[in-house]
Coordinates of C-alpha atoms in Angstrom, one line a residue:
M184 CA 0.0 0.0 0.0
G185 CA 1.4 3.4 -1.0
T186 CA 2.1 6.4 1.3
E187 CA -0.9 8.3 0.0
S188 CA -3.2 5.3 0.4
R189 CA -2.0 4.7 3.9
D190 CA -2.6 8.3 4.9
Q191 CA -6.1 8.2 3.5
T192 CA -6.8 5.0 5.3
M193 CA -5.6 6.5 8.6
S194 CA -7.5 9.7 8.2
L195 CA -10.7 7.8 7.3
R196 CA -10.3 5.5 10.4
V197 CA -9.8 8.4 12.8
F198 CA -12.7 10.3 11.3
V199 CA -15.0 7.2 11.7
A200 CA -13.8 6.7 15.3
V201 CA -14.5 10.3 16.2
C202 CA -18.0 10.2 14.7
F203 CA -18.7 7.0 16.6
A204 CA -17.7 8.8 19.8
L205 CA -20.0 11.7 19.1
A206 CA -22.9 9.4 18.5
G207 CA -25.1 10.6 15.7
C208 CA -23.0 11.3 12.7
T209 CA -23.7 8.0 10.9
Q210 CA -25.5 9.7 8.0
A211 CA -22.8 12.4 7.8
L212 CA -20.2 9.7 7.2
S213 CA -21.9 8.4 4.1
P214 CA -20.4 7.2 1.8
M215 CA -17.2 7.2 3.9
A216 CA -18.7 5.0 6.6
R217 CA -19.8 2.4 4.1
K218 CA -16.3 2.3 2.6
A219 CA -14.8 2.0 6.1
D220 CA -17.1 -0.8 7.1
A221 CA -16.0 -2.7 4.0
M222 CA -12.3 -2.5 4.9
K223 CA -10.8 -5.5 6.5
M224 CA -8.6 -4.9 9.5
A225 CA -5.7 -6.8 7.8
I226 CA -5.6 -4.4 4.9
G227 CA -3.5 -1.5 6.3
A228 CA -5.9 -0.7 9.2
C229 CA -3.2 -0.6 11.8
P230 CA -1.6 2.9 11.7
C231 CA 1.6 1.8 13.3
E232 CA 4.7 1.0 11.3
D233 CA 5.2 -2.0 13.6
H234 CA 1.9 -3.8 13.7
R235 CA 2.8 -5.2 17.1
F236 CA 2.0 -1.8 18.5
C237 CA -1.7 -2.2 17.6
E238 CA -1.9 -5.2 19.9
P239 CA -3.6 -4.6 23.3
I240 CA -1.3 -4.1 26.3
N241 CA -1.7 -6.7 29.0
R242 CA 0.1 -5.6 32.1
F243 CA -0.7 -5.5 35.8
G244 CA 0.6 -3.5 38.8
R245 CA 0.4 0.0 40.1
E246 CA -1.0 2.6 37.7
V247 CA 0.2 6.0 36.7
V248 CA -2.6 7.6 34.6
A249 CA -2.9 10.8 32.6
V250 CA -5.8 12.2 30.6
S251 CA -4.9 13.7 27.2
T252 CA -7.5 16.4 26.4
D253 CA -6.1 17.5 23.0
M254 CA -4.2 16.1 20.1
S255 CA -0.8 17.6 20.9
S256 CA -0.1 17.8 24.7
W257 CA 1.2 14.3 24.9
R258 CA 4.0 15.0 22.5
N259 CA 5.8 17.0 25.3
F260 CA 5.3 14.3 27.8
D261 CA 7.6 11.4 28.7
L262 CA 5.3 8.5 28.1
K263 CA 7.7 6.3 30.1
S264 CA 6.4 8.0 33.2
L265 CA 3.0 6.5 32.7
T266 CA 1.2 3.1 32.6
T267 CA -2.1 4.4 31.1
V268 CA -3.2 7.3 28.9
S269 CA -6.8 8.3 28.6
L270 CA -7.8 10.0 25.3
E271 CA -10.6 12.4 24.8
L272 CA -9.9 12.5 21.1
T273 CA -8.5 9.7 18.9
D274 CA -4.9 10.1 18.0
A275 CA -3.3 7.3 16.0
D276 CA 0.2 8.6 16.7
L277 CA -0.3 8.5 20.4
I278 CA -1.7 5.0 20.3
C279 CA 1.4 3.8 18.5
A280 CA 3.9 5.7 20.7
A281 CA 2.2 4.6 23.9
H282 CA 2.0 1.0 22.9
Q283 CA 5.7 1.1 21.9
Q284 CA 6.4 2.0 25.6
S285 CA 4.0 -0.7 26.9
V286 CA 1.6 2.1 28.0
R287 CA -2.1 1.2 27.9
V288 CA -4.5 3.6 26.0
L289 CA -8.1 4.1 26.9
F290 CA -10.7 6.1 25.1
K291 CA -12.6 8.5 27.4
V292 CA -16.3 8.4 26.8
P293 CA -19.5 9.8 28.5
L294 CA -22.3 7.6 29.8
K295 CA -25.8 9.0 30.6
A296 CA -27.2 5.7 31.7
Q297 CA -30.6 7.2 32.4
T298 CA -31.1 8.2 28.7
V299 CA -29.1 6.0 26.5
N300 CA -30.3 2.8 24.7
P301 CA -27.9 0.3 26.4
A302 CA -27.6 -2.0 23.4
E303 CA -26.9 0.8 21.0
W304 CA -24.5 2.5 23.3
I305 CA -22.5 -0.7 23.9
S306 CA -22.4 -1.5 20.2
Q307 CA -21.2 2.0 19.4
Y308 CA -18.2 1.9 21.7
V309 CA -17.3 -1.7 21.0
N310 CA -17.0 -0.6 17.4
L311 CA -15.0 2.4 18.4
V312 CA -12.5 0.3 20.4
S313 CA -12.1 -2.3 17.7
R314 CA -11.4 0.3 15.0
S315 CA -9.1 2.5 17.0
F316 CA -6.8 -0.1 18.6
V317 CA -7.2 1.3 22.1
D318 CA -7.1 -1.1 25.1
G319 CA -10.5 -0.3 26.5
L320 CA -12.6 2.6 27.8
H321 CA -12.5 5.2 30.5
I322 CA -16.1 5.9 31.4
D323 CA -17.2 9.3 32.6
I324 CA -20.7 8.8 34.2
D325 CA -23.1 11.6 34.3
Q326 CA -23.3 13.2 37.8
Q327 CA -27.1 13.1 37.8
C328 CA -26.8 9.4 37.6
L329 CA -24.3 9.2 40.4
V330 CA -26.7 10.6 42.9
S331 CA -29.4 8.0 42.1
S332 CA -29.1 4.5 43.4
P333 CA -31.3 2.9 40.7
C334 CA -29.2 4.7 38.0
I335 CA -26.0 3.5 39.6
T336 CA -27.3 0.0 39.4
L337 CA -28.3 0.5 35.8
A338 CA -25.0 2.0 34.9
A339 CA -23.2 -1.0 36.5
S340 CA -25.3 -3.4 34.4
I341 CA -24.5 -1.5 31.2
L342 CA -20.8 -1.6 32.1
K343 CA -20.9 -5.3 32.9
N344 CA -22.4 -6.1 29.4
L345 CA -20.0 -3.7 27.8
K346 CA -17.0 -5.5 29.4
Q347 CA -18.3 -8.8 28.3
Q348 CA -18.5 -7.7 24.7
L349 CA -15.1 -6.0 24.8
A350 CA -13.6 -9.2 26.1
E351 CA -14.6 -10.9 22.9
I352 CA -12.1 -8.6 21.0
G353 CA -9.5 -8.7 23.8
R354 CA -9.7 -5.0 24.7
D355 CA -11.8 -5.0 27.8
R356 CA -10.0 -2.6 30.2
I357 CA -12.6 -0.5 31.9
M358 CA -11.9 2.5 34.2
V359 CA -14.6 4.7 35.7
T360 CA -14.3 8.3 37.0
L361 CA -15.7 9.0 40.4
P362 CA -15.7 12.2 42.5
W363 CA -13.2 12.7 45.4
S364 CA -15.7 11.3 47.9
P365 CA -19.0 9.4 47.9
L366 CA -20.3 12.5 49.7
A367 CA -18.9 15.0 47.2
L368 CA -21.8 15.5 44.8
D369 CA -24.7 16.5 47.2
G370 CA -23.5 15.9 50.7
R371 CA -25.2 12.5 50.8
F372 CA -23.4 9.1 50.9
H373 CA -23.7 7.2 47.6
D374 CA -22.7 3.6 47.2
F375 CA -20.5 3.4 44.1
S376 CA -19.4 -0.2 44.8
P377 CA -21.6 -1.7 42.0
L378 CA -19.6 0.4 39.5
A379 CA -16.3 -0.4 41.1
A380 CA -17.2 -4.1 41.0
V381 CA -17.4 -4.2 37.2
A382 CA -14.4 -1.8 36.6
D383 CA -10.7 -2.6 36.5
G384 CA -9.8 0.8 37.8
V385 CA -11.6 3.7 39.7
F386 CA -10.2 7.1 38.8
V387 CA -10.9 9.1 41.9
V388 CA -10.7 12.8 40.9
S389 CA -9.7 14.8 44.0
S390 CA -10.8 18.2 42.7
D391 CA -13.2 20.9 43.8
T392 CA -12.9 19.7 47.3
R393 CA -13.3 23.2 48.6
N394 CA -17.1 23.1 48.0
H395 CA -17.6 20.8 51.0
L396 CA -14.9 22.1 53.3
M397 CA -15.8 25.8 53.3
D398 CA -16.8 27.1 56.7
R399 CA -16.0 30.7 55.5
C400 CA -16.5 32.4 52.2
I401 CA -12.8 32.6 51.4
A402 CA -10.4 31.4 48.7
G403 CA -8.8 28.0 49.1
P404 CA -7.2 25.1 47.4
N405 CA -8.6 22.9 44.6
A406 CA -7.5 19.7 46.4
H407 CA -7.2 20.1 50.1
A408 CA -4.9 17.4 51.6
S409 CA -7.4 16.5 54.2
A410 CA -10.1 16.0 51.6
V411 CA -7.8 13.8 49.6
N412 CA -7.2 11.7 52.7
I413 CA -10.9 11.6 53.7
G414 CA -12.1 10.7 50.2
I415 CA -9.7 7.7 49.7
N416 CA -10.6 6.5 53.2
H417 CA -14.3 6.6 52.3
Y418 CA -13.8 4.5 49.2
I419 CA -11.8 1.9 51.1
D420 CA -14.5 1.8 53.8
M421 CA -17.0 1.2 51.0
G422 CA -15.2 -2.0 50.3
I423 CA -13.6 -1.1 47.0
P424 CA -10.4 -3.1 46.6
K425 CA -7.4 -0.8 47.2
N426 CA -5.7 -2.0 44.0
K427 CA -8.5 -0.6 41.9
L428 CA -8.3 3.0 43.3
V429 CA -6.3 5.6 41.4
L430 CA -5.9 9.0 43.1
A431 CA -6.1 11.7 40.4
L432 CA -5.2 15.3 41.0
S433 CA -5.9 18.3 38.8
W434 CA -2.7 20.3 38.3
L435 CA -4.6 23.5 37.4
A436 CA -4.2 26.6 39.5
Y437 CA -7.4 28.2 41.0
D438 CA -7.5 32.0 40.7
Y439 CA -10.1 33.9 42.8
E440 CA -11.1 37.5 42.5
C441 CA -11.3 38.8 46.1
S442 CA -14.0 41.1 47.4
A443 CA -13.5 44.8 47.9
A444 CA -13.1 44.2 51.6
T445 CA -9.9 42.2 51.0
H446 CA -6.6 44.1 51.6
N447 CA -3.6 43.2 49.5
Q448 CA -1.5 42.7 52.6
T449 CA -3.8 40.0 54.2
E450 CA -3.4 36.3 53.7
I451 CA -7.2 35.8 53.5
C452 CA -9.0 36.5 50.3
L453 CA -12.7 37.2 51.1
L454 CA -15.2 36.2 48.4
T455 CA -18.6 37.5 47.6
A456 CA -21.2 34.7 47.6
D457 CA -23.4 34.3 44.6
E458 CA -26.8 32.7 44.3
K459 CA -25.2 29.2 44.8
G460 CA -23.3 30.4 47.8
C461 CA -19.5 29.9 47.9
G462 CA -17.4 27.3 46.2
D463 CA -14.7 26.4 43.6
W464 CA -17.0 27.5 40.8
M465 CA -16.0 31.1 41.7
A466 CA -12.4 30.5 40.6
S467 CA -10.8 30.6 37.2
R468 CA -8.8 27.6 36.2
I469 CA -5.4 28.4 34.7
R470 CA -2.1 26.6 34.1
V471 CA 0.6 27.2 36.6
D472 CA 2.9 28.8 34.0
Q473 CA 0.1 31.3 33.3
I474 CA -0.3 32.6 36.8
P475 CA 0.1 36.4 36.7
A476 CA 1.8 36.4 40.1
F477 CA 4.7 34.5 38.7
N478 CA 5.5 37.6 36.6
S479 CA 6.0 39.8 39.6
T480 CA 8.1 39.8 42.8
L481 CA 5.2 38.7 44.9
Q482 CA 6.0 36.1 47.5
R483 CA 4.2 32.8 47.4
N484 CA 2.9 31.4 50.7
W485 CA 2.5 27.9 52.1
D486 CA -0.7 26.6 53.6
E487 CA 0.4 23.7 55.9
T488 CA -3.2 22.5 56.5
S489 CA -4.0 21.9 52.8
K490 CA -0.4 21.3 51.7
T491 CA -0.9 24.0 48.9
W492 CA 0.8 27.2 47.8
Y493 CA -1.0 30.5 47.3
A494 CA -0.1 34.1 46.3
T495 CA -2.0 37.3 46.5
Y496 CA -1.6 39.9 43.7
T497 CA -3.3 42.9 42.0
H498 CA -4.6 42.0 38.5
S499 CA -3.0 44.2 35.9
A500 CA -6.2 44.7 33.8
S501 CA -9.0 44.9 36.4
H502 CA -6.8 46.3 39.3
Q503 CA -8.7 43.9 41.5
I504 CA -7.0 41.9 44.2
H505 CA -6.7 38.2 43.3
Q506 CA -5.5 35.2 45.1
V507 CA -4.3 32.1 43.3
W508 CA -3.9 28.6 44.8
F509 CA -1.6 26.1 43.1
D510 CA 0.5 23.0 43.4
D511 CA 4.1 22.5 42.6
A512 CA 6.2 19.3 42.6
D513 CA 6.6 19.4 46.4
S514 CA 2.9 19.9 47.2
L515 CA 1.8 17.3 44.7
S516 CA 4.3 14.8 46.1
Q517 CA 2.8 15.2 49.6
K518 CA -0.7 14.7 48.3
Y519 CA 0.2 11.7 46.1
H520 CA 2.0 10.1 49.1
I521 CA -1.4 9.8 50.7
A522 CA -2.1 7.3 48.0
R523 CA 1.1 5.5 48.7
D524 CA 0.4 5.5 52.5
Y525 CA -2.9 3.8 51.8
G526 CA -1.4 1.4 49.4
I527 CA -3.9 2.0 46.7
G528 CA -3.5 1.0 43.0
G529 CA -2.1 4.2 41.5
V530 CA -2.0 7.9 40.9
G531 CA -2.8 10.2 38.0
T532 CA -3.5 13.6 36.6
T533 CA -6.6 14.9 34.9
D534 CA -4.9 16.8 32.1
M535 CA -1.6 16.2 30.4
A536 CA -1.6 19.7 29.0
T537 CA -0.9 21.1 32.5
V538 CA 2.1 18.9 33.1
D539 CA 5.7 20.2 33.2
T540 CA 8.9 18.2 33.5
E541 CA 9.4 18.9 37.2
R542 CA 5.9 17.8 38.2
A543 CA 5.9 14.8 35.7
L544 CA 8.8 13.5 37.7
V545 CA 6.6 13.3 40.7
L546 CA 4.3 10.8 38.9
R547 CA 7.3 8.6 38.0
T548 CA 8.9 8.6 41.5
V549 CA 5.9 8.5 43.8
W550 CA 6.0 4.7 44.1
A551 CA 9.8 4.5 44.1
K552 CA 10.5 5.7 47.7

């Protein structure tokens, strides 16, 4: 097969996979979809020069997981630091590069169990997995479902049937995303154990913990160390096997605009409550290298309770006082070591695009000590 033909085949396969993921572009694919359906996997379907890198990765042990939210962020990342990459968009180059390093690749997909047709949904994503050469699926379950016991049971049933069909093609790795605590969504305890029972991994996202720890309307960290500890403990008490739990931290900084009552010299950033009260939704999410305070001589401060850095500054455009809370390699290491202390299955990050070399090293070494 010539270079041009191979390129056309790869582009067609990626386009088909994306449309499957978006659910509803079958007609838009015509006649391309009909042509793709007629292609045999043996005729140039594998995008990798070495076809061994299209084979599923079968490995066990502690996990280091990163979610790739765009088509380019992974290129600046040392894949050797990871065991699993979760994709929000199909990327044939990443699949080949990751498999070359024995790194598993999952496709991240949404599940609204209360509204989907289970048979159609399962068929859609089994097709996606078989066409894209990923190792399985990373399931992001709708939050409205996670606060309903009947819906949790329904979602678990869908995932069980999904896993059975994926097993028939040898690519049945299933990871589910859950909030930092079973109490995190609405303050009530929700039993997520049926979901964990059918999944190989539980991606516990310790983010937006401030919403449930605020006793004052003030700025604070995205992932409070105490909340990280409490959340993991809740899941263990729920009976979820430790080796399934993966502690995931968001590496984004949280930038708050302080109220007029806040003085630049104070360590406390007072917030003005909105109709929902006070919470993490009041902060802007920014990458650490984009923090305005880093372009000044302002001193950063350490909050020992939450194990997080913060800095107060005056915004150059609005002239309003801001306070930004962020993690560096040291603070991340202390929070990830909570996972190590509990002996759970792994650690991860929610967005590879926010990763720098120094903090990536934390992921690689957190299990080494």
